[in-house]
Coordinates of N, CA and C and ligand atoms in Angstrom, one line a residue:
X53 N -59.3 61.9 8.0 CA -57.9 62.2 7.9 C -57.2 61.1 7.1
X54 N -56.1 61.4 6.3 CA -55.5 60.4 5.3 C -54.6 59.7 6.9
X55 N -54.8 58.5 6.5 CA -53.8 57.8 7.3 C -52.9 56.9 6.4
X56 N -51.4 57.1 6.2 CA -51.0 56.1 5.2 C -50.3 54.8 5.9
X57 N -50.1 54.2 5.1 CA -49.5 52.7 5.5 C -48.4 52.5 6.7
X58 N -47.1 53.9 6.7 CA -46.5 53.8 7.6 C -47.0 54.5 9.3
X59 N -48.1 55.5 9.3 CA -48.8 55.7 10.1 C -49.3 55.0 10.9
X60 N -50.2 53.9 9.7 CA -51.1 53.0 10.7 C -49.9 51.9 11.1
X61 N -49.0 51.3 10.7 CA -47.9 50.6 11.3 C -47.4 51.4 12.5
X62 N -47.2 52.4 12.9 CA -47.1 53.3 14.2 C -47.6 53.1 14.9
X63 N -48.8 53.4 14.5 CA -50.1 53.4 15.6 C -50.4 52.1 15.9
X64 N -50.3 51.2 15.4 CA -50.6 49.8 15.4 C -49.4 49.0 16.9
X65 N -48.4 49.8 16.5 CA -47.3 49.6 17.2 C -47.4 50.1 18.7
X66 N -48.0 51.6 18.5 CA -48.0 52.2 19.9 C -48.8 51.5 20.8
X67 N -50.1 51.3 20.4 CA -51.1 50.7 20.8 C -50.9 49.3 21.8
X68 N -49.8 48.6 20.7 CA -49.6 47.0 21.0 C -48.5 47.4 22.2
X69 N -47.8 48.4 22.6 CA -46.7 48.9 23.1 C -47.8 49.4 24.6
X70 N -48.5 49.9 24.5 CA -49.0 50.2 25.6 C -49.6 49.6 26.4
X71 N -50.7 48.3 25.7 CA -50.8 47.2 26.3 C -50.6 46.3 26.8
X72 N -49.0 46.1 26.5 CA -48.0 45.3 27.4 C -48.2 45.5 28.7
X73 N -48.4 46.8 29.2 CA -48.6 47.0 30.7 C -49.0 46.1 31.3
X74 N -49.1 46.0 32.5 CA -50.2 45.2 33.3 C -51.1 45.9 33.5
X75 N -52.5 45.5 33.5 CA -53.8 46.5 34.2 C -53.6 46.0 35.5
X76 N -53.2 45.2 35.7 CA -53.6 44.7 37.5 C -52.1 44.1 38.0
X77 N -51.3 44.1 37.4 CA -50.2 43.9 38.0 C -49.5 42.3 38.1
X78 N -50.5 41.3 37.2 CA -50.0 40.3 36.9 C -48.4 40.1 36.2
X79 N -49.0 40.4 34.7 CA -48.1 39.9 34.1 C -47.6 40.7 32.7
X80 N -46.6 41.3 32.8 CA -46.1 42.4 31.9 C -45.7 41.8 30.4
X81 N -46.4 42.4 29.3 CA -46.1 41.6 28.2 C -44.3 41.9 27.7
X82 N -44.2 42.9 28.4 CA -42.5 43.3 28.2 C -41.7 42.8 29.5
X83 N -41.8 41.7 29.6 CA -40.7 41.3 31.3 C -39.5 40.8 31.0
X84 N -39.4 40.8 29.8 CA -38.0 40.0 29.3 C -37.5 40.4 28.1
X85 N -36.0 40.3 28.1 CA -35.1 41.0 26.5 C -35.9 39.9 25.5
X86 N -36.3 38.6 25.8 CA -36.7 37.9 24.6 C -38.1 38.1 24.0
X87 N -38.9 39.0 25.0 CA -40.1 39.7 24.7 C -40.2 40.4 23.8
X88 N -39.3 41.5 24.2 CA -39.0 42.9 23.5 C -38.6 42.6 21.9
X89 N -37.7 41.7 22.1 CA -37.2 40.7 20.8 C -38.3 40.6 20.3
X90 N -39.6 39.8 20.8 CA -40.6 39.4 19.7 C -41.0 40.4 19.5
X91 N -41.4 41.5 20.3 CA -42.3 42.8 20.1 C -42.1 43.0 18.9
X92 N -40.6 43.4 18.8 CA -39.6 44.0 17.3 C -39.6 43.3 16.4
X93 N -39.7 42.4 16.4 CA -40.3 41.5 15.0 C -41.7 41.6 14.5
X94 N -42.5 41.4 15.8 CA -44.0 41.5 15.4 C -44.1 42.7 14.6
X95 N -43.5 44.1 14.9 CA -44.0 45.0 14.3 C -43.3 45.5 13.9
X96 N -42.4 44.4 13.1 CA -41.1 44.8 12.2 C -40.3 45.9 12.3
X97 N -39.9 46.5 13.7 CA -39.1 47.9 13.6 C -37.4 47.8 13.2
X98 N -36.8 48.0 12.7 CA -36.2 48.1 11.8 C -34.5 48.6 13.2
X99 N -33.6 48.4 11.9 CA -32.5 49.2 12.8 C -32.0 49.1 14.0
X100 N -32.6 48.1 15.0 CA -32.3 49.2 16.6 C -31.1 47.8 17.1
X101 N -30.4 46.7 16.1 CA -29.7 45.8 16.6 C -29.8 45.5 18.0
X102 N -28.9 45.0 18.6 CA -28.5 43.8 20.0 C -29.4 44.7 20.8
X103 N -30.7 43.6 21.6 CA -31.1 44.8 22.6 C -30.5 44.0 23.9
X104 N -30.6 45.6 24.6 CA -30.2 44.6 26.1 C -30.9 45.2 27.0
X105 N -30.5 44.9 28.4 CA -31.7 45.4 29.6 C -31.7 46.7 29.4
X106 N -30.5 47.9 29.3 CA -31.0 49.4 29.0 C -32.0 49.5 28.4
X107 N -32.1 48.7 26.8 CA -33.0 48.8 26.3 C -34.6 48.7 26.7
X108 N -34.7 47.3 27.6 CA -35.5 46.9 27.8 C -36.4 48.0 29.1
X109 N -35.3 48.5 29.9 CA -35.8 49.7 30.8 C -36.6 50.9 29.9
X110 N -35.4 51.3 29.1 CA -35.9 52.1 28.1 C -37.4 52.4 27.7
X111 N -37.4 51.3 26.9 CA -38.9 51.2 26.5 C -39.9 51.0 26.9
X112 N -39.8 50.3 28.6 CA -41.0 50.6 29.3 C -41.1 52.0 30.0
X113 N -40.1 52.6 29.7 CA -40.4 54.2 30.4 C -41.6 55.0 29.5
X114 N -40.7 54.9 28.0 CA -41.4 55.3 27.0 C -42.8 54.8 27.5
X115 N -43.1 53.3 27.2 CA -44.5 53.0 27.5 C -45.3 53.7 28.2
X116 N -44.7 53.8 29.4 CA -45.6 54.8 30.8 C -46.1 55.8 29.8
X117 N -45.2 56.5 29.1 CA -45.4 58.2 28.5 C -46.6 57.5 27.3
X118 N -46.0 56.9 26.9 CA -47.5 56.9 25.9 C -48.8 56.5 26.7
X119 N -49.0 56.0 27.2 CA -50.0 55.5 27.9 C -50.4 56.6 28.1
X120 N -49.7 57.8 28.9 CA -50.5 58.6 29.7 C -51.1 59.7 28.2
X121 N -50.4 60.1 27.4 CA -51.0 60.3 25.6 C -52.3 59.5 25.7
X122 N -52.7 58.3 25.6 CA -53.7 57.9 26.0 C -55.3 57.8 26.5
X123 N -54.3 58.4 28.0 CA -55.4 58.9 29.1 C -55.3 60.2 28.8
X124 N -55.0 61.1 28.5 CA -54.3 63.0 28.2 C -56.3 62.9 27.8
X125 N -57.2 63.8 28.7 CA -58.2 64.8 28.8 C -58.5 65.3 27.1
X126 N -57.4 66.2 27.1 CA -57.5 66.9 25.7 C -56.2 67.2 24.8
X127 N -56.4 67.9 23.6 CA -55.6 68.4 22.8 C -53.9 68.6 24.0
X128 N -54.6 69.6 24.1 CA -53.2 70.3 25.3 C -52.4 69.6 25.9
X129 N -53.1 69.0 26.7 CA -52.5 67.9 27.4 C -51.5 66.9 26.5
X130 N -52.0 66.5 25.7 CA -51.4 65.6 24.6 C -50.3 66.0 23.9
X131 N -50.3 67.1 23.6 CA -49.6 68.2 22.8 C -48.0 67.7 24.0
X132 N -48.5 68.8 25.4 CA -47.2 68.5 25.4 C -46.7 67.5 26.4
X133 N -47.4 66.3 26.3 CA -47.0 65.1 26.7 C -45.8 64.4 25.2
X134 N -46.6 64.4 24.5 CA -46.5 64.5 23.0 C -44.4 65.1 22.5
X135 N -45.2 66.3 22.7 CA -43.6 67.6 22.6 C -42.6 66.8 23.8
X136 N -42.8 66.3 25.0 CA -41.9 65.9 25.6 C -41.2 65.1 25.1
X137 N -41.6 63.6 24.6 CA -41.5 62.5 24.3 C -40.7 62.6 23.1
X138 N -41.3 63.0 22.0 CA -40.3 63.9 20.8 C -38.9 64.0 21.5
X139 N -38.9 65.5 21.7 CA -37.7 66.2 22.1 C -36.8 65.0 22.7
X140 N -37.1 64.3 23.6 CA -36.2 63.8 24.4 C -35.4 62.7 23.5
X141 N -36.2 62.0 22.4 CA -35.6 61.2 21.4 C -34.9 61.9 20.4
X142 N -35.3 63.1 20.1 CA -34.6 63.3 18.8 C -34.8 63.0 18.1
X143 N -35.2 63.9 16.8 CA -35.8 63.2 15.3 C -34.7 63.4 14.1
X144 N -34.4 62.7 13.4 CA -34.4 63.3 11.9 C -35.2 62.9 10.9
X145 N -36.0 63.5 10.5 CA -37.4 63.5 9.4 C -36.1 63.3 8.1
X146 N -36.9 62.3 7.6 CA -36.4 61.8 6.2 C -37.0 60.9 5.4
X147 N -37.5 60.9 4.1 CA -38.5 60.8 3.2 C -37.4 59.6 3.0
X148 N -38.7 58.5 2.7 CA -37.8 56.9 2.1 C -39.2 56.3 1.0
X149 N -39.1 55.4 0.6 CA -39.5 54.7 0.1 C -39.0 53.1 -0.2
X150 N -38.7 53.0 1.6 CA -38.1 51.7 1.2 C -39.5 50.4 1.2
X151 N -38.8 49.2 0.8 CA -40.0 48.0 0.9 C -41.3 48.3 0.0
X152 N -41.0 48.9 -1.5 CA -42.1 49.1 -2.3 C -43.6 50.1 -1.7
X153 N -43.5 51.0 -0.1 CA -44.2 51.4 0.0 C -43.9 52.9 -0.6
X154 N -44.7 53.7 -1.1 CA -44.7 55.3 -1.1 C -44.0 55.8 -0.4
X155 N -43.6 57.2 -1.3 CA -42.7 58.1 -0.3 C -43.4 58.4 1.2
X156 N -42.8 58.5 2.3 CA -43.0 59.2 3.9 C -42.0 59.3 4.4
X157 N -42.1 59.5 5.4 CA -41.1 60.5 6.3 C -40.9 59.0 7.4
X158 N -39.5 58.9 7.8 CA -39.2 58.8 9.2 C -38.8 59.6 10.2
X159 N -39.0 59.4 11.1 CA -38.6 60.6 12.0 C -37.0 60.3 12.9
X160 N -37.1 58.8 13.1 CA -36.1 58.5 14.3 C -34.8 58.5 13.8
X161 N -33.7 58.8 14.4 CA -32.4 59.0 13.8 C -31.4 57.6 13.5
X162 N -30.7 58.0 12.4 CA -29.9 56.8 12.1 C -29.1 56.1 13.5
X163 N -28.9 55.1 13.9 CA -28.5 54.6 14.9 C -29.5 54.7 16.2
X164 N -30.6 55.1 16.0 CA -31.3 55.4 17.5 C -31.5 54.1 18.1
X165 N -31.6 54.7 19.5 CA -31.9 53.3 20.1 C -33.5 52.9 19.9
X166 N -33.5 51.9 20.2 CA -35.2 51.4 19.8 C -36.1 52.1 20.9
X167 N -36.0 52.4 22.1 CA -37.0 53.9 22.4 C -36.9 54.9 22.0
X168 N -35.7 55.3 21.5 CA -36.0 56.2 21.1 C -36.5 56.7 19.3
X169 N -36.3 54.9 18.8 CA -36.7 54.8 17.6 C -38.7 54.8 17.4
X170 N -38.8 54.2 18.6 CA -40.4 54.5 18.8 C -41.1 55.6 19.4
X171 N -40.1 56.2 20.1 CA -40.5 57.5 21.0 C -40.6 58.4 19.3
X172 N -39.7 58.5 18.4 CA -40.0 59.2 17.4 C -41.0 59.2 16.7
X173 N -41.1 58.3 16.1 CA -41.8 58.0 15.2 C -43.3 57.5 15.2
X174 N -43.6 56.8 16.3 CA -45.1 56.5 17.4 C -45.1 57.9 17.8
X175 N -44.4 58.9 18.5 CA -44.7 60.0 19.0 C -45.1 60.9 17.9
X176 N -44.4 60.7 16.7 CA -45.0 62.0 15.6 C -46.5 61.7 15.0
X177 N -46.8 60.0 14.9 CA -47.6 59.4 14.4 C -49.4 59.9 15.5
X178 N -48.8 59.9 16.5 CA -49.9 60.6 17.6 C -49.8 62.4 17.5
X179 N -48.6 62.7 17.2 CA -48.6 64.0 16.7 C -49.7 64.5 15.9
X180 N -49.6 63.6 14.8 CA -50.5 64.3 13.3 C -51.9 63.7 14.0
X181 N -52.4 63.4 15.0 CA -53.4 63.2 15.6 C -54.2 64.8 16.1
X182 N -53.6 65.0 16.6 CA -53.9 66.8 17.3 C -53.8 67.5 16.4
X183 N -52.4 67.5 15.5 CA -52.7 68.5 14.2 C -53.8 68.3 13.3
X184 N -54.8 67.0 13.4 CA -55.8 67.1 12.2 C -57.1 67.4 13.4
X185 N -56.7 68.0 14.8 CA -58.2 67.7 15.3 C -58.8 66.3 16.0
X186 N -58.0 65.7 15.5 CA -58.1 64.2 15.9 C -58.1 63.4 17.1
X187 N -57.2 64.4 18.5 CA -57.0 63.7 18.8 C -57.6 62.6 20.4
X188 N -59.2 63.2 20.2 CA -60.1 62.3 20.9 C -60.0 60.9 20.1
X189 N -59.3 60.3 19.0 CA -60.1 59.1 18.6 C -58.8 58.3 19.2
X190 N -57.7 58.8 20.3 CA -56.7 58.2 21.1 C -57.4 58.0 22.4
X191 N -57.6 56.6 22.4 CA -58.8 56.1 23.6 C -58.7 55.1 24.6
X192 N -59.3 55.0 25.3 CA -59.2 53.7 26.8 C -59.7 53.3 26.6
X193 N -60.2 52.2 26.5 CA -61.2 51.2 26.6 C -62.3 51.2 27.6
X194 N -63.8 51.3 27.5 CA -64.6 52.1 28.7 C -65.0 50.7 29.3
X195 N -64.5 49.5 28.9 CA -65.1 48.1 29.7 C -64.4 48.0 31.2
X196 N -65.3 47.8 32.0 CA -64.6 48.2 33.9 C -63.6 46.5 33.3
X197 N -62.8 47.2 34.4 CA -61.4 46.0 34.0 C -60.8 46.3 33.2
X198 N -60.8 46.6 31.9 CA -59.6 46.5 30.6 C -58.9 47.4 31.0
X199 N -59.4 48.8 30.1 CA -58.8 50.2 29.9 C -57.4 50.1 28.7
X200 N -57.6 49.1 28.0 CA -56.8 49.2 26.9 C -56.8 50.2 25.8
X201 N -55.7 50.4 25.9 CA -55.7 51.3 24.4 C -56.0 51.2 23.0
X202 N -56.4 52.2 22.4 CA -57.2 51.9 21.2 C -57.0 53.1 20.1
X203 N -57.5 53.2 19.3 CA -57.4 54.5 18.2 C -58.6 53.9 17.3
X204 N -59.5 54.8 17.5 CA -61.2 54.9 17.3 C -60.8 55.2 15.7
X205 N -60.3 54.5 14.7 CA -60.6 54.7 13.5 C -62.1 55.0 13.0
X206 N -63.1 55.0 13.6 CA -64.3 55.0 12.7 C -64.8 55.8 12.4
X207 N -66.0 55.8 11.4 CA -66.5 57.7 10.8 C -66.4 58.3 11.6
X208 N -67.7 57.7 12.4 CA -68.2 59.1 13.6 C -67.4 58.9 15.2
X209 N -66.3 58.9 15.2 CA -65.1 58.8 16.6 C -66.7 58.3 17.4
X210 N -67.4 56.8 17.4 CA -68.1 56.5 18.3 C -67.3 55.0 18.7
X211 N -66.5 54.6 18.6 CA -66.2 53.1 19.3 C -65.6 53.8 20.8
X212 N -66.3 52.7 21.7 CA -65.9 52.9 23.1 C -65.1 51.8 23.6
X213 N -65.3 50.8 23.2 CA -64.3 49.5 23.3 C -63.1 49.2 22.6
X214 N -62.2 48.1 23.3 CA -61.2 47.9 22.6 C -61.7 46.5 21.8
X215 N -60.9 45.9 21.0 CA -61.4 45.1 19.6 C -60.9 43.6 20.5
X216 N -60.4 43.3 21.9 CA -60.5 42.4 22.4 C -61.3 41.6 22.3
X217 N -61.3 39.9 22.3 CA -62.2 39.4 22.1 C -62.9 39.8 23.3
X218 N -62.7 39.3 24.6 CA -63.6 39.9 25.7 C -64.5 40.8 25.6
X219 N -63.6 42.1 25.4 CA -64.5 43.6 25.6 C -65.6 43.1 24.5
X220 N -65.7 43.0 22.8 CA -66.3 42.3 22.1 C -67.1 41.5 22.6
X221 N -66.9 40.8 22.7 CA -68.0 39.5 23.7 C -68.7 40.3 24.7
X222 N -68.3 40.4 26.0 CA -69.0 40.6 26.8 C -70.0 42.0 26.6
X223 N -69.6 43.0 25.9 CA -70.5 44.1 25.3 C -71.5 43.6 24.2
X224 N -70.9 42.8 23.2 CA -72.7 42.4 22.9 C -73.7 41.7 23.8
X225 N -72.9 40.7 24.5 CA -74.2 39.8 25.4 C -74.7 41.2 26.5
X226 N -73.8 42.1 27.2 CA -74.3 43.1 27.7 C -75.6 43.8 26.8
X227 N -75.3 44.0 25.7 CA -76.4 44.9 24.6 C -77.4 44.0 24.8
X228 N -77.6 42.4 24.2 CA -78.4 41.9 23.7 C -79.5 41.7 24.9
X229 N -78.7 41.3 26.7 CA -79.5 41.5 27.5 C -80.3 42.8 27.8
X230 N -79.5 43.4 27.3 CA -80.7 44.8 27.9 C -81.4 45.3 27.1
X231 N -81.6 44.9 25.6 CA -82.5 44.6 24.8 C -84.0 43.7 25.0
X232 N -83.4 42.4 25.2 CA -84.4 41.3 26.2 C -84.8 42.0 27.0
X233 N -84.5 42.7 28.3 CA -85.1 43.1 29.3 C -86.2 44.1 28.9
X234 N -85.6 45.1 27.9 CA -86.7 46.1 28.0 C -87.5 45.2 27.2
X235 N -87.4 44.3 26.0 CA -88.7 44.2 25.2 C -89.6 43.5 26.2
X236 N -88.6 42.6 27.4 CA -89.9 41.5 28.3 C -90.6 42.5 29.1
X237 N -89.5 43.6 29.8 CA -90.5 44.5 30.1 C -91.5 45.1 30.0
Ligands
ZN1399 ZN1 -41.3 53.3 6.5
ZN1400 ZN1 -61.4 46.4 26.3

C-alpha cells in the first residue's frame, strides 16, 4: 500500500501516543502539560496553541481509544472503533501542500483542539489501514511484558515485535539460544 510522507508522520505519531501509557502502572509518558508540550514538538503537530489540563485529559482519553484500534481482533472491530473516534472529532478534509511536501489531505478542522486534531487525522491515517485490507499490520507487541504498539510495515505483515531496544535484544538472545540448544542437542 502507498504510504506517503504525511501518513507515516500519523502513524508515527499514533503509535508514540499510545505508548505513553503505562503497561504496569508506573509511569505515564503524558503526566504533565510540559509532556504533552514535548509530545507536540516531537511530532511537530501544528495549530493546536496554549495547551492546558482539558487538553491534557483530552488526549489521554483519545489515547485509551487508540490503543484499543490496536488491540481491535479484526477489520470490524476497528472499523467502528475507528468511525467512533472520527465522528466525535470532526473532520474537514483539505488538500495542502504546505512545508515543500506533496499535495494530501488533512483531516482536522481549522481551530481543533489537539485531540481532536489527532483523533482526526491519526484516526483517518488507521482508517486507510482497513480500507487497503491492511489492517492486521496494526499490532501489540508479542514480548510477555511490553505489548507496545507497532505498525508491521514489512512485506510479508511478519514482524511480531516492537523495534524497542529490549524487545530487540532480548528476542535475538531468545533465537540465538534456542538455536544452540537444538544444534547441542
Ligand atoms: Zn501535512
Ligand atoms: Zn516490545
Amino acid at each position: 500500500m502507498l504510504i506517503t510522507h504525511d501518513t507515516r508522520c500519523a502513524l508515527d505519531t499514533v503509535v508514540d501516543l499510545v505508548n505513553t501509557a503505562p503497561e504496569d502502572d508506573t509511569t505515564d509518558g503524558l503526566a504533565s502539560i510540559a509532556a504533552l508540550n514535548d509530545f507536540v514538538r516531537a511530532h511537530q503537530v501544528s495549530d493546536v496553541g496554549t495547551l492546558s489540563e482539558l487538553d491534557l485529559s483530552a488526549v489521554r482519553r483519545i489515547r485509551g481509544r487508540f490503543a484499543s484500534i490496536f488491540a481491535a481482533p479484526d477489520a470490524r472491530a476497528s472499523a467502528v472503533l475507528i468511525n467512533e473516534l472520527v465522528a466525535a472529532a470532526g473532520t474537514t478534509p483539505r488538500l495542502t501542500d504546505h512545508d515543500g511536501y506533496d499535495w494530501h489531505v488533512h483531516y482536522f478542522a481549522p481551530g481543533a483542539s489537539i485531540a481532536d486534531h489527532l483523533a482526526a487525522d491519526c484516526g483517518m491515517a488507521l482508517a486507510f489501514f482497513v480500507v487497503a485490507g491492511e489492517q492486521e499490520r496494526l499490532r501489540r507487541c508479542e514480548a510477555p511484558d511490553c505489548r507496545r504498539a507497532f505498525v508491521d510495515l514489512s512485506r510479508n505483515r511478519s514482524r511480531r515485535y516492537c523495534d524497542s531496544r529490549t524487545c530487540g535484544n532480548r528476542l535475538h538472545v531468545a533465537a540465538y539460544r534456542a538455536r544452540r540448544k537444538e544444534a547441542a542437542g
